[in-house]
Amino acid sequence: MKILIINGPNLSMLGIREPNIYGKMTLDEINNVIKNNFKNHDIDFFQSNEEGKIINKILEANSFYDGIVINPAAYSHYSIGILDAIKSIDIPVVEVHLSNIYKREEYRKKSITGEGAVGVISGFGYNSYILGVEALELFYDKR
């Protein structure tokens, strides 16, 4: 399976930014854990702080990947553009969050982008990504 992992704004600062919320692992360390757990899959990684670049990557992914695991970060709470991109493609998307968004500030408790995903995984730290890839596997096993 060919999978794209997309990370949104400020996730390049993992390990430094609010480690009490997001953990102490860097994004590179998380990506390495994902690679090591799923050696049987072809996994690519993309991170951007820019909404338009994330939208373009989602739309391009439709031709090259079997599925996407996305952590849209703050964009999940208000990006109709990313939601529309997710709804525009024919491959499954699983949204993940390091923290439990339902235990956060009121404005973080709603995921606009999650409405287009086949599922949302939240609150398991870096394991949210592991569970996200496993969810894509289950999605294809059910077919």
mmCIF file with all atom_site columns, N, CA and C in Angstrom, residues 9 70 87 89 123 127:
data_model
loop_
_atom_site.group_PDB
_atom_site.id
_atom_site.type_symbol
_atom_site.label_atom_id
_atom_site.label_alt_id
_atom_site.label_comp_id
_atom_site.label_asym_id
_atom_site.label_entity_id
_atom_site.label_seq_id
_atom_site.pdbx_PDB_ins_code
_atom_site.Cartn_x
_atom_site.Cartn_y
_atom_site.Cartn_z
_atom_site.occupancy
_atom_site.B_iso_or_equiv
_atom_site.pdbx_formal_charge
_atom_site.auth_seq_id
_atom_site.auth_comp_id
_atom_site.auth_asym_id
_atom_site.auth_atom_id
_atom_site.pdbx_PDB_model_num
ATOM 1  N N  . PRO A 1 9   ? 0.291   22.897 9.997  1.00 0.00 ? 9   PRO A N  1
ATOM 2  C CA . PRO A 1 9   ? 1.091   23.975 10.559 1.00 0.00 ? 9   PRO A CA 1
ATOM 3  C C  . PRO A 1 9   ? 1.617   23.690 11.961 1.00 0.00 ? 9   PRO A C  1
ATOM 4  N N  . ILE A 1 70  ? -3.737  12.244 7.728  1.00 0.00 ? 70  ILE A N  1
ATOM 5  C CA . ILE A 1 70  ? -3.486  13.675 7.825  1.00 0.00 ? 70  ILE A CA 1
ATOM 6  C C  . ILE A 1 70  ? -3.680  14.178 9.246  1.00 0.00 ? 70  ILE A C  1
ATOM 7  N N  . LYS A 1 87  ? -12.882 15.796 0.261  1.00 0.00 ? 87  LYS A N  1
ATOM 8  C CA . LYS A 1 87  ? -14.111 15.296 -0.363 1.00 0.00 ? 87  LYS A CA 1
ATOM 9  C C  . LYS A 1 87  ? -13.968 15.137 -1.871 1.00 0.00 ? 87  LYS A C  1
ATOM 10 N N  . ILE A 1 89  ? -11.410 13.790 -3.520 1.00 0.00 ? 89  ILE A N  1
ATOM 11 C CA . ILE A 1 89  ? -10.575 12.668 -3.958 1.00 0.00 ? 89  ILE A CA 1
ATOM 12 C C  . ILE A 1 89  ? -11.280 11.334 -3.706 1.00 0.00 ? 89  ILE A C  1
ATOM 13 N N  . GLY A 1 123 ? -5.774  11.776 20.414 1.00 0.00 ? 123 GLY A N  1
ATOM 14 C CA . GLY A 1 123 ? -5.418  11.638 21.813 1.00 0.00 ? 123 GLY A CA 1
ATOM 15 C C  . GLY A 1 123 ? -4.426  10.563 22.172 1.00 0.00 ? 123 GLY A C  1
ATOM 16 N N  . ASN A 1 127 ? 1.217   7.554  18.643 1.00 0.00 ? 127 ASN A N  1
ATOM 17 C CA . ASN A 1 127 ? 0.492   6.335  18.271 1.00 0.00 ? 127 ASN A CA 1
ATOM 18 C C  . ASN A 1 127 ? -0.772  6.625  17.454 1.00 0.00 ? 127 ASN A C  1
#
